[in-house]
PDB file of C-alpha atoms in Angstrom:
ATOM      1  CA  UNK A  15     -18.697 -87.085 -46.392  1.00 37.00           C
ATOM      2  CA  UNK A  16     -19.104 -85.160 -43.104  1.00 42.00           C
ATOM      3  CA  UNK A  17     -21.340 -87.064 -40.662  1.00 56.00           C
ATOM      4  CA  UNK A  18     -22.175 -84.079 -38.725  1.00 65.00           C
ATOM      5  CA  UNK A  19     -23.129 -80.972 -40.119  1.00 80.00           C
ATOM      6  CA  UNK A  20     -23.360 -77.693 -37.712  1.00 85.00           C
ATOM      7  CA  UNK A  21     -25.971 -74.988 -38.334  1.00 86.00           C
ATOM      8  CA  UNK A  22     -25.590 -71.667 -38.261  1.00 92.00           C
ATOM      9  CA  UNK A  23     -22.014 -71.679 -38.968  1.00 91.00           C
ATOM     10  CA  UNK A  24     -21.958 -68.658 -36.826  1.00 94.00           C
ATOM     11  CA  UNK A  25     -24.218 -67.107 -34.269  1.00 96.00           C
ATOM     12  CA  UNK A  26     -23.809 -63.288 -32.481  1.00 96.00           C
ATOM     13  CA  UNK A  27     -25.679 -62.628 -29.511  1.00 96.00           C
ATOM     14  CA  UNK A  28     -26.358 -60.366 -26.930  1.00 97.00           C
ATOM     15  CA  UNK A  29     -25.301 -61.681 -23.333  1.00 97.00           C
ATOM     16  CA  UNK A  30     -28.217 -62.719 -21.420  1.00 97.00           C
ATOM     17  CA  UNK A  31     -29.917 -64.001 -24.953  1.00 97.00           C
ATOM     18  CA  UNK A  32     -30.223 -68.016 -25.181  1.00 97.00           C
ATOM     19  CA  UNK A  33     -28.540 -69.506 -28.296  1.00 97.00           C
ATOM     20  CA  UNK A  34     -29.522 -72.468 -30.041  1.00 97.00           C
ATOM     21  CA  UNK A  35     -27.083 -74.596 -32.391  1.00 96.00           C
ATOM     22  CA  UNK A  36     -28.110 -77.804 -34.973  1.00 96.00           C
ATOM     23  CA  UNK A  37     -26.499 -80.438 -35.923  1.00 94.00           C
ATOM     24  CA  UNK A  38     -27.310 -82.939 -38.568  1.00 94.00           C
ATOM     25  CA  UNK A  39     -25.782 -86.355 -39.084  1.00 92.00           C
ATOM     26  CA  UNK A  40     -26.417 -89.373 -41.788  1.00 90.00           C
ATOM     27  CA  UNK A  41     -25.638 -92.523 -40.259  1.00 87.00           C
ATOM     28  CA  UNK A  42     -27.381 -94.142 -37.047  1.00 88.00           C
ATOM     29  CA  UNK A  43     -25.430 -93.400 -34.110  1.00 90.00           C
ATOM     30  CA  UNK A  44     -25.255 -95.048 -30.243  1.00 90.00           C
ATOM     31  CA  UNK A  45     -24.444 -91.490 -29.384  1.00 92.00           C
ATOM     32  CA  UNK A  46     -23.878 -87.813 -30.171  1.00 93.00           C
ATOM     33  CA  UNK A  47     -21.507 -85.323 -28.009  1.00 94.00           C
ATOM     34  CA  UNK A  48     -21.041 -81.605 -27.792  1.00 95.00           C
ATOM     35  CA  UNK A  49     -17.854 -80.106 -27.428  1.00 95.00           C
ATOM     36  CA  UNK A  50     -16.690 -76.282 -26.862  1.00 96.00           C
ATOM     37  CA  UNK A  51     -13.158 -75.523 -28.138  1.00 95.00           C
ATOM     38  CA  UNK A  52     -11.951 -71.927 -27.462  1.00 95.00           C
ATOM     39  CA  UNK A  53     -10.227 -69.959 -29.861  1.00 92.00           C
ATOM     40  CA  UNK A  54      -6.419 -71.379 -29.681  1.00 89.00           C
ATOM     41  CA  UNK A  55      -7.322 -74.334 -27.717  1.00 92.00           C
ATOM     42  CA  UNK A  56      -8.010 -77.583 -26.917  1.00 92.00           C
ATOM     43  CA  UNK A  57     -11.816 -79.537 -27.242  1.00 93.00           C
ATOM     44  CA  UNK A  58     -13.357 -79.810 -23.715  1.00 93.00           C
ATOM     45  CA  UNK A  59     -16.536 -82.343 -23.527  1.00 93.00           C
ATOM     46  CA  UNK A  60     -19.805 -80.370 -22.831  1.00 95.00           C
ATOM     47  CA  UNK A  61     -22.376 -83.362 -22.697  1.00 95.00           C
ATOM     48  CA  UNK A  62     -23.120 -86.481 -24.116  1.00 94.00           C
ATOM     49  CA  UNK A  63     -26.598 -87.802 -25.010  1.00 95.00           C
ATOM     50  CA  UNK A  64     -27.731 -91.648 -26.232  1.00 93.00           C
ATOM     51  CA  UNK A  65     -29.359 -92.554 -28.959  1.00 93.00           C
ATOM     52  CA  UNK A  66     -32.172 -93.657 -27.040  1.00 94.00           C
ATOM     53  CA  UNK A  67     -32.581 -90.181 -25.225  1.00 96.00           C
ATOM     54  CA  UNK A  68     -34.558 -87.365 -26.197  1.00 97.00           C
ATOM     55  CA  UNK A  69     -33.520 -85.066 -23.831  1.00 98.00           C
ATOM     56  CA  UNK A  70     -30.620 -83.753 -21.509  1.00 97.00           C
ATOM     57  CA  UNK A  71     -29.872 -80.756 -18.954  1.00 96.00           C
ATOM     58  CA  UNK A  72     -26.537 -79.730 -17.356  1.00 95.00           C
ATOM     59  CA  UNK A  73     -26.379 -76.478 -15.985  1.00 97.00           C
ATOM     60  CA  UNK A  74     -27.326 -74.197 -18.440  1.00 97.00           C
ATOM     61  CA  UNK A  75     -27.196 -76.370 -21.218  1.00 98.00           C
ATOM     62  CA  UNK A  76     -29.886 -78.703 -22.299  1.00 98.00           C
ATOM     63  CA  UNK A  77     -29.634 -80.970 -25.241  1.00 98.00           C
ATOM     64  CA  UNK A  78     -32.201 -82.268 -27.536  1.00 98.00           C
ATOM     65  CA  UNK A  79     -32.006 -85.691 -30.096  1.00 97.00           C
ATOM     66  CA  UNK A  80     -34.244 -86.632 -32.462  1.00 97.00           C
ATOM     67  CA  UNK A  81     -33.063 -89.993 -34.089  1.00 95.00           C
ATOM     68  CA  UNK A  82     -35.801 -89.715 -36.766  1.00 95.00           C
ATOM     69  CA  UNK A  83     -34.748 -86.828 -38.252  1.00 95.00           C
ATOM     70  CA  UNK A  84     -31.005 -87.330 -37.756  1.00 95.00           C
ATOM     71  CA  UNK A  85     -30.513 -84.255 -35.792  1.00 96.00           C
ATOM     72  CA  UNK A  86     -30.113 -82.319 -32.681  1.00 97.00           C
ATOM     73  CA  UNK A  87     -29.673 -78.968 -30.800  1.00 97.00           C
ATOM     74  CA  UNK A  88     -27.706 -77.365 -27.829  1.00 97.00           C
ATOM     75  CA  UNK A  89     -29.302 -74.682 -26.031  1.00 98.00           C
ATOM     76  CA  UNK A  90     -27.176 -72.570 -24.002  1.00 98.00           C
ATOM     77  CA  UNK A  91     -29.784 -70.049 -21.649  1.00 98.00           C
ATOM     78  CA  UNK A  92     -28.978 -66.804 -20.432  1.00 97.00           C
ATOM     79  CA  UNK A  93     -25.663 -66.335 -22.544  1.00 97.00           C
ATOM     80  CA  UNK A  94     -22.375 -65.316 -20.729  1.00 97.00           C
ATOM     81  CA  UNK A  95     -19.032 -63.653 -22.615  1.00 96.00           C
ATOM     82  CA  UNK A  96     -17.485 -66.624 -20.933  1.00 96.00           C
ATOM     83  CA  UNK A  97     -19.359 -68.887 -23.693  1.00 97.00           C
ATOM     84  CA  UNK A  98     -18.192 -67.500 -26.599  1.00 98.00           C
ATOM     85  CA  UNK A  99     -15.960 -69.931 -28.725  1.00 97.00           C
ATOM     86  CA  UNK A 100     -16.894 -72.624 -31.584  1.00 95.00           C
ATOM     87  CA  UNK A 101     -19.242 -75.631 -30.556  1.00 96.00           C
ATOM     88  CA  UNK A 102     -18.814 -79.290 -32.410  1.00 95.00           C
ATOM     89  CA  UNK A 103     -21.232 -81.777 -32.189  1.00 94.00           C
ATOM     90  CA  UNK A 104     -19.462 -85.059 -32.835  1.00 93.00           C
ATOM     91  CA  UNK A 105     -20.890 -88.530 -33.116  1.00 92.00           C
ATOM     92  CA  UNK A 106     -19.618 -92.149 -33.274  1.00 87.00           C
ATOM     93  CA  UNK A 107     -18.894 -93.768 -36.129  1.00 69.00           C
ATOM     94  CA  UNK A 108     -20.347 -97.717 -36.716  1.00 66.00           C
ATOM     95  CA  UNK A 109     -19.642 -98.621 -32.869  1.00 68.00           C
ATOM     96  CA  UNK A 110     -15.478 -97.958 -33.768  1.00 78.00           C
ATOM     97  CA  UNK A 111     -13.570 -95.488 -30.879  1.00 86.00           C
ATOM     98  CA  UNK A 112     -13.576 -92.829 -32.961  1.00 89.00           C
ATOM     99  CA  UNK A 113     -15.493 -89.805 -33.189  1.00 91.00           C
ATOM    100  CA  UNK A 114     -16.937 -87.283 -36.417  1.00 91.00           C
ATOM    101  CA  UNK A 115     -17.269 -84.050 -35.811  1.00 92.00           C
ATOM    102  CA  UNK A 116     -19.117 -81.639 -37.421  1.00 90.00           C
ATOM    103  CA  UNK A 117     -17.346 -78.323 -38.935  1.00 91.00           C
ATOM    104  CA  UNK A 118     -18.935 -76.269 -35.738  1.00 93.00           C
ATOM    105  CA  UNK A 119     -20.644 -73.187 -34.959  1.00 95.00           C
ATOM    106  CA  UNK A 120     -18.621 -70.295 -34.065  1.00 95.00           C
ATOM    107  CA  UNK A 121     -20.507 -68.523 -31.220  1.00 97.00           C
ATOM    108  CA  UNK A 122     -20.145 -65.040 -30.023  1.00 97.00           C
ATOM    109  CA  UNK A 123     -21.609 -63.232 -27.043  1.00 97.00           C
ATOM    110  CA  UNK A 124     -21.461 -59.510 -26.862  1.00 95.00           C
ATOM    111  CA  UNK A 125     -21.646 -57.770 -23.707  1.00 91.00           C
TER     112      UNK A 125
ATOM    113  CA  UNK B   5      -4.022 -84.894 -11.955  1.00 54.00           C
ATOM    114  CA  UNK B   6      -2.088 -83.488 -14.790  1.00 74.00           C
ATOM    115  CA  UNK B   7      -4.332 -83.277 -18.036  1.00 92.00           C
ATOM    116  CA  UNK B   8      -3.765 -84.734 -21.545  1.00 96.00           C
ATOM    117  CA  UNK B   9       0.134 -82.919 -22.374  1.00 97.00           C
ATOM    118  CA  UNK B  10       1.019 -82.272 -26.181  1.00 97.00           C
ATOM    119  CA  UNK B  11       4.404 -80.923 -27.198  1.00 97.00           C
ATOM    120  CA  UNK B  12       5.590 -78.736 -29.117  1.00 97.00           C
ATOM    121  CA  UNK B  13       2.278 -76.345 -28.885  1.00 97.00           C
ATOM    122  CA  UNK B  14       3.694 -74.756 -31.683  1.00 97.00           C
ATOM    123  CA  UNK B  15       6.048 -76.076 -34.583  1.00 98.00           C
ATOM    124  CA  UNK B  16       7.564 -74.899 -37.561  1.00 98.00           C
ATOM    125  CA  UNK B  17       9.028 -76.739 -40.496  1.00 98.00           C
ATOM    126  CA  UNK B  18      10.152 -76.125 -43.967  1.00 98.00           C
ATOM    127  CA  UNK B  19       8.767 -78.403 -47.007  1.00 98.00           C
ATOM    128  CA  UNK B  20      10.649 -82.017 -46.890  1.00 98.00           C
ATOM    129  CA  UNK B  21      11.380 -81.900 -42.799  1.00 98.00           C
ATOM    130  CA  UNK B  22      10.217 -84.421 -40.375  1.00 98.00           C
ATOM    131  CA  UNK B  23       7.698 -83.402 -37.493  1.00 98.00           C
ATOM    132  CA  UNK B  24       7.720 -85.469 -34.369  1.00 98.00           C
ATOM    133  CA  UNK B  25       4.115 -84.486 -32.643  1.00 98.00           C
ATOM    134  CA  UNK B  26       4.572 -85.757 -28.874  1.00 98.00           C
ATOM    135  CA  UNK B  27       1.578 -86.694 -26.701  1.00 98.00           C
ATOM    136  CA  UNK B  28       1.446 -87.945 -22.772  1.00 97.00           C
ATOM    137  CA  UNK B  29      -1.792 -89.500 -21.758  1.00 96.00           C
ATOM    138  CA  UNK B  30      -3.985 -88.326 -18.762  1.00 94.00           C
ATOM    139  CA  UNK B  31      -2.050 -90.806 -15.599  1.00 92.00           C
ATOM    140  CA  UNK B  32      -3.829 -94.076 -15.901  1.00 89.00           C
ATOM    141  CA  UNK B  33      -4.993 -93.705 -18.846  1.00 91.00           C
ATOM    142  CA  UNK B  34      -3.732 -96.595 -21.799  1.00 90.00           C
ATOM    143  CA  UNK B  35      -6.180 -95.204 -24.862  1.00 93.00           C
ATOM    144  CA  UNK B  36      -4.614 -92.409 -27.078  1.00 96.00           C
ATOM    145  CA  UNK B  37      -6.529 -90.735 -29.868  1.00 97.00           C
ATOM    146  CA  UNK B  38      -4.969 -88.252 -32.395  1.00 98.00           C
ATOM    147  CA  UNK B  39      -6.821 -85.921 -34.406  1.00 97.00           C
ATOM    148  CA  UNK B  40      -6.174 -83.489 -37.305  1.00 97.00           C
ATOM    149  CA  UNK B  41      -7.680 -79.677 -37.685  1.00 95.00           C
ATOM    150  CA  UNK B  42      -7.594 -78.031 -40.508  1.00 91.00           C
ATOM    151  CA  UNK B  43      -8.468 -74.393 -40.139  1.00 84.00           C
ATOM    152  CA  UNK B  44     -12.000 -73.294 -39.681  1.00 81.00           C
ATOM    153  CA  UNK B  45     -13.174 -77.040 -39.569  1.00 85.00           C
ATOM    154  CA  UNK B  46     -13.833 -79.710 -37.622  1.00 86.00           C
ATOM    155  CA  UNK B  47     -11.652 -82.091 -36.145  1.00 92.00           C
ATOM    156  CA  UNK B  48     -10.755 -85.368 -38.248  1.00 95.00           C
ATOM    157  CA  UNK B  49     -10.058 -88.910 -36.736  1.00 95.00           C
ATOM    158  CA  UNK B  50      -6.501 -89.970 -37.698  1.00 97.00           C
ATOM    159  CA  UNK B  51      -5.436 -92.846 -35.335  1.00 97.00           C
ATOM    160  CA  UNK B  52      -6.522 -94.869 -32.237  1.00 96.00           C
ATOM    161  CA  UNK B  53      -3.406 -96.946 -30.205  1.00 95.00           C
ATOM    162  CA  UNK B  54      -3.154 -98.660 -27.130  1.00 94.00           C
ATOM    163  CA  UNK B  55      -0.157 -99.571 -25.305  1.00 91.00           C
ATOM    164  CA  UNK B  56       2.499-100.617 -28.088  1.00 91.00           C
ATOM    165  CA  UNK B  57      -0.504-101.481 -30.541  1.00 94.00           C
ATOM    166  CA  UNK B  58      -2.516 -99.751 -33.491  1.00 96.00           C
ATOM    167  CA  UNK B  59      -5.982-100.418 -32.799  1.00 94.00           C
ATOM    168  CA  UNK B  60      -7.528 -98.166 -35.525  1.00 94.00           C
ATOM    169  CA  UNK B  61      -5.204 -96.140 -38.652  1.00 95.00           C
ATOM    170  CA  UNK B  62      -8.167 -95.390 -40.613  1.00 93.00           C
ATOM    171  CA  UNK B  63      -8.460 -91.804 -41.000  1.00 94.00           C
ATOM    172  CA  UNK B  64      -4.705 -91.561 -41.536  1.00 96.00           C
ATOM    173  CA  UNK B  65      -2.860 -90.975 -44.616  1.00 95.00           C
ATOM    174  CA  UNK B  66      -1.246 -93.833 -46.637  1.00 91.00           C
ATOM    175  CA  UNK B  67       2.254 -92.612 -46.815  1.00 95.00           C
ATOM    176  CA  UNK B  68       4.486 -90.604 -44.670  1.00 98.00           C
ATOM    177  CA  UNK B  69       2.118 -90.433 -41.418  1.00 98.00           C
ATOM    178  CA  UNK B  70       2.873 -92.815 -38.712  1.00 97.00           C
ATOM    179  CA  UNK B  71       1.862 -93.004 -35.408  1.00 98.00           C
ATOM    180  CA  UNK B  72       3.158 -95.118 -32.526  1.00 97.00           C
ATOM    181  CA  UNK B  73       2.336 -95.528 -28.502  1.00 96.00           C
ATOM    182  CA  UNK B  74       4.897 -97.316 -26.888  1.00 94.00           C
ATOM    183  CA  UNK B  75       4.773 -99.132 -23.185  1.00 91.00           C
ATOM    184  CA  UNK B  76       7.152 -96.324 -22.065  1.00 91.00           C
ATOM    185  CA  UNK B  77       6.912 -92.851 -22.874  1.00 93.00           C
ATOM    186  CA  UNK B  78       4.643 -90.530 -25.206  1.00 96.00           C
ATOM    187  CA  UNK B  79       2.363 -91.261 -27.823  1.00 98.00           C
ATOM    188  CA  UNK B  80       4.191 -90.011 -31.241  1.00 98.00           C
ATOM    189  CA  UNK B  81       2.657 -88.795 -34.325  1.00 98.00           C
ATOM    190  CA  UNK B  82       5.755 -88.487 -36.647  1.00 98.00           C
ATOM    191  CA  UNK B  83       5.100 -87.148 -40.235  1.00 98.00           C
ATOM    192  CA  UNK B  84       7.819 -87.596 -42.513  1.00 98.00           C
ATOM    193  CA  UNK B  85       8.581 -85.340 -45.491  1.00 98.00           C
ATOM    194  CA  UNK B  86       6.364 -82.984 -44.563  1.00 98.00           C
ATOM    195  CA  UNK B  87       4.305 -80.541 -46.961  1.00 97.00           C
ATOM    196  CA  UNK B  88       2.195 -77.145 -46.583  1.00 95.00           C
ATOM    197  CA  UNK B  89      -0.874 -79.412 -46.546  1.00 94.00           C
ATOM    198  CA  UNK B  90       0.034 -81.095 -43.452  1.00 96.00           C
ATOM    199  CA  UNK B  91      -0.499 -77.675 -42.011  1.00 97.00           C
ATOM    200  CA  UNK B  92      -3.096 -77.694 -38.971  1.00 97.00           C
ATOM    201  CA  UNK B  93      -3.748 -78.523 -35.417  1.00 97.00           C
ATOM    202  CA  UNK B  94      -2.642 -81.744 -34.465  1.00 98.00           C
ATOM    203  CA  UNK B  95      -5.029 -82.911 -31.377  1.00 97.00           C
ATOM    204  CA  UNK B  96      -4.570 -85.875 -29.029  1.00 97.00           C
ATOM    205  CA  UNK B  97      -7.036 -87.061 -26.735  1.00 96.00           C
ATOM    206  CA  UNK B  98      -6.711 -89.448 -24.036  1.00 95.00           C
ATOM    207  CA  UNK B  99      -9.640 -92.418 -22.461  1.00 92.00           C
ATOM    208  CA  UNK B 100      -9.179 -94.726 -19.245  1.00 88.00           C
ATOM    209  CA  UNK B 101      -9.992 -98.211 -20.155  1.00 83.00           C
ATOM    210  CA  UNK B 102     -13.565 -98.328 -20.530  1.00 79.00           C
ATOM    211  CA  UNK B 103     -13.958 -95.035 -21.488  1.00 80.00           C
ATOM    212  CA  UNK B 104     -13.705 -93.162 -24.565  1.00 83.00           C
ATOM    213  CA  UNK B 105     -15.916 -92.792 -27.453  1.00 81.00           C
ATOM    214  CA  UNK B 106     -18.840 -94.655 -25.827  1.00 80.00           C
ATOM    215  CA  UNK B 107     -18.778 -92.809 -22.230  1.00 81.00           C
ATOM    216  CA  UNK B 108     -17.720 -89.619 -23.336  1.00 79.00           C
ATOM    217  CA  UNK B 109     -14.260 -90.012 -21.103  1.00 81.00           C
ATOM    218  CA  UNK B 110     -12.593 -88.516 -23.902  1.00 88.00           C
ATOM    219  CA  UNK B 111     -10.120 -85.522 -22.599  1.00 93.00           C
ATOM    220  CA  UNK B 112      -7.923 -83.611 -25.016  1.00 94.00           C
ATOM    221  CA  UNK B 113      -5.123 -81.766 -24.999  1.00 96.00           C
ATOM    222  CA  UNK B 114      -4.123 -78.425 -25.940  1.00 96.00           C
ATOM    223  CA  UNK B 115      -2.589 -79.260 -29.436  1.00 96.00           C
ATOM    224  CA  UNK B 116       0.098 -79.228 -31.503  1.00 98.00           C
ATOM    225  CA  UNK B 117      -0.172 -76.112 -34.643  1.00 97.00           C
ATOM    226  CA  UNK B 118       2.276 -77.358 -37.419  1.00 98.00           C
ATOM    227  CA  UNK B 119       3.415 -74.809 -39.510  1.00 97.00           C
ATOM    228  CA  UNK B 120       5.017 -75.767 -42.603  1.00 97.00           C
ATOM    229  CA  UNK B 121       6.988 -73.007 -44.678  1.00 96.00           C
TER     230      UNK B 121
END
């Protein structure tokens, strides 16, 4: 089954607005990632936070993990038009090089 | 530096054709990594090679996928007989030794959108 799960599956804001995305996974993990693919394009790497990290900034992004509940959120602060496209989180599976995404959130910021 | 370079972008094939996905690697990089998209989801781990070897094949199909990375040239993701379920993106993604899943050093490329008729 899925490891990571994406929640909402889409999100419409207002530019300027912050906008929060979840994602849930089953298995332990060393790591999760996010990843913003726009429409017709390829996946470009956003951040990348350890399993024994709670919390991470870059730029206006700031990630949060909480191995206990299996789950964690991107927060992207004062929204842009620029950010609109679909976000994956994607984690690794049992140490192996390969990655499982989640089914994403499609993000939209209106102007 | 040139990024992670899939070709075709876009192909089109009727049922029982052969696609021939092509991928180069970012320059000094020797870990390739193809995924599958489906529409509206996320992507799906096919393959993992390394210079002329198969490191990892689990997420790809039994029969008529194959995938191959030889010491010269592109990465290949050749899918024989193809039908309107193979249908989807067709991602590659390339890591410098010591990169990758672990690091994050994972770039990808554009894509390749098979069509089949």
């Amino acid at each position: 089954s899925q490891q990571g799960e994406e929640d909402p599956q889409a999100l419409s804001i207002q530019e300027g607005e912050n906008a929060t995305m979840n994602c849930s996974y089953k298995t332990s993990i060393n790591n999760l990632q996010w990843y913003r693919q726009n429409s017709g394009r390829g996946l470009v790497h956003l951040i990348l936070i350890r399993s024994n990290e709670r919390e991470k900034h870059s730029g206006r992004l700031r990630v949060t993990l909480d191995t206990s509940k299996k789950s964690s959120s991107l927060l992207i602060t004062a929204s842009r038009a620029a950010d609109t496209a679909s976000y994956f989180c994607a984690t690794d599976a049992s140490g192996a090089q390969k990655l499982v995404f989640g089914q994403g959130t499609r993000l939209t910021i209106n102007p | 530096n040139a990024g992670v370079m899939q070709n075709p972008r876009h192909l089109v094939r009727r049922r029982g054709q052969e696609a021939r996905l092509r991928c180069s690697p970012m320059k000094g990089h020797s870990h390739v990594y193809w995924y599958r998209q489906l529409p509206e989801e996320g992507l799906k781990f096919m393959v993992y090679l390394q210079k002329e070897n198969i490191i990892d094949e689990s997420g790809m199909p039994k029969e008529r996928f194959s995938a191959e990375f030889p010491k010269e040239g592109p990465s290949i993701l050749r899918i024989q007989q193809v039908v309107r379920g193979d249908s989807a993106a067709y991602f590659c993604a390339s890591s410098p030794p010591g990169g990758g899943v672990n690091t994050g050093e994972l770039f990808f490329g554009e894509g390749s959108r098979l069509t089949v008729l």
